[in-house]
Amino acid sequence: MGYELLIVDDDPNILEMLGLVLEDAGHNVRVAADGLEAVAALEDRPPHCMVLDLMMPGL
């Protein structure tokens, strides 16, 4: 059983690449393309870990 992970990045290529790698490792991955999506995901179901692009617009 893997961890619940949230990836937040405005680059769709990074979201896809990290998502595939982490899912292949057995984790449940959710993605958000901006800060608003990330906040909604956090309020809905907090993850065990979040990978966050700090240089993303809107954060």
XYZ file of C-alpha atoms in Angstrom:
59
model
C 0.000 0.000 0.000
C 1.442 3.359 -1.021
C 0.991 6.863 0.215
C -1.552 9.486 -0.834
C 0.462 12.119 -2.734
C -0.442 15.504 -4.192
C 1.697 17.008 -6.965
C 1.245 20.733 -7.619
C 2.871 22.228 -10.711
C 1.820 24.439 -13.613
C 3.884 22.390 -16.097
C 1.726 19.524 -17.452
C 4.833 17.545 -18.461
C 6.114 17.507 -14.886
C 2.684 16.530 -13.553
C 2.513 13.625 -15.995
C 6.097 12.421 -15.481
C 6.031 12.554 -11.673
C 2.547 11.076 -11.600
C 3.549 8.077 -13.715
C 6.740 7.407 -11.752
C 5.028 7.659 -8.367
C 2.016 5.586 -9.448
C 4.387 2.896 -10.760
C 5.989 2.919 -7.300
C 2.582 2.055 -5.818
C 1.369 5.430 -4.605
C -2.028 7.069 -5.073
C -1.298 10.322 -6.916
C -3.484 13.395 -7.334
C -2.389 16.433 -9.308
C -3.189 20.142 -9.262
C -2.187 22.638 -11.948
C -2.528 25.778 -9.823
C -2.857 27.027 -6.265
C -6.655 27.008 -6.265
C -6.779 23.357 -7.337
C -4.212 22.519 -4.672
C -6.231 24.180 -1.907
C -9.381 22.362 -3.046
C -7.515 19.032 -3.049
C -6.103 19.719 0.423
C -9.533 20.578 1.810
C -11.119 17.530 0.172
C -8.607 14.934 1.353
C -5.226 15.922 2.823
C -2.339 13.883 1.346
C 0.460 12.175 3.245
C 2.937 14.210 1.197
C 2.814 17.091 -1.281
C 5.330 17.922 -4.029
C 4.981 21.643 -4.677
C 6.474 23.986 -7.286
C 7.185 27.072 -5.178
C 8.007 29.216 -8.225
C 4.560 28.648 -9.724
C 2.459 31.738 -10.507
C -0.314 32.299 -7.993
C 1.489 30.912 -4.956
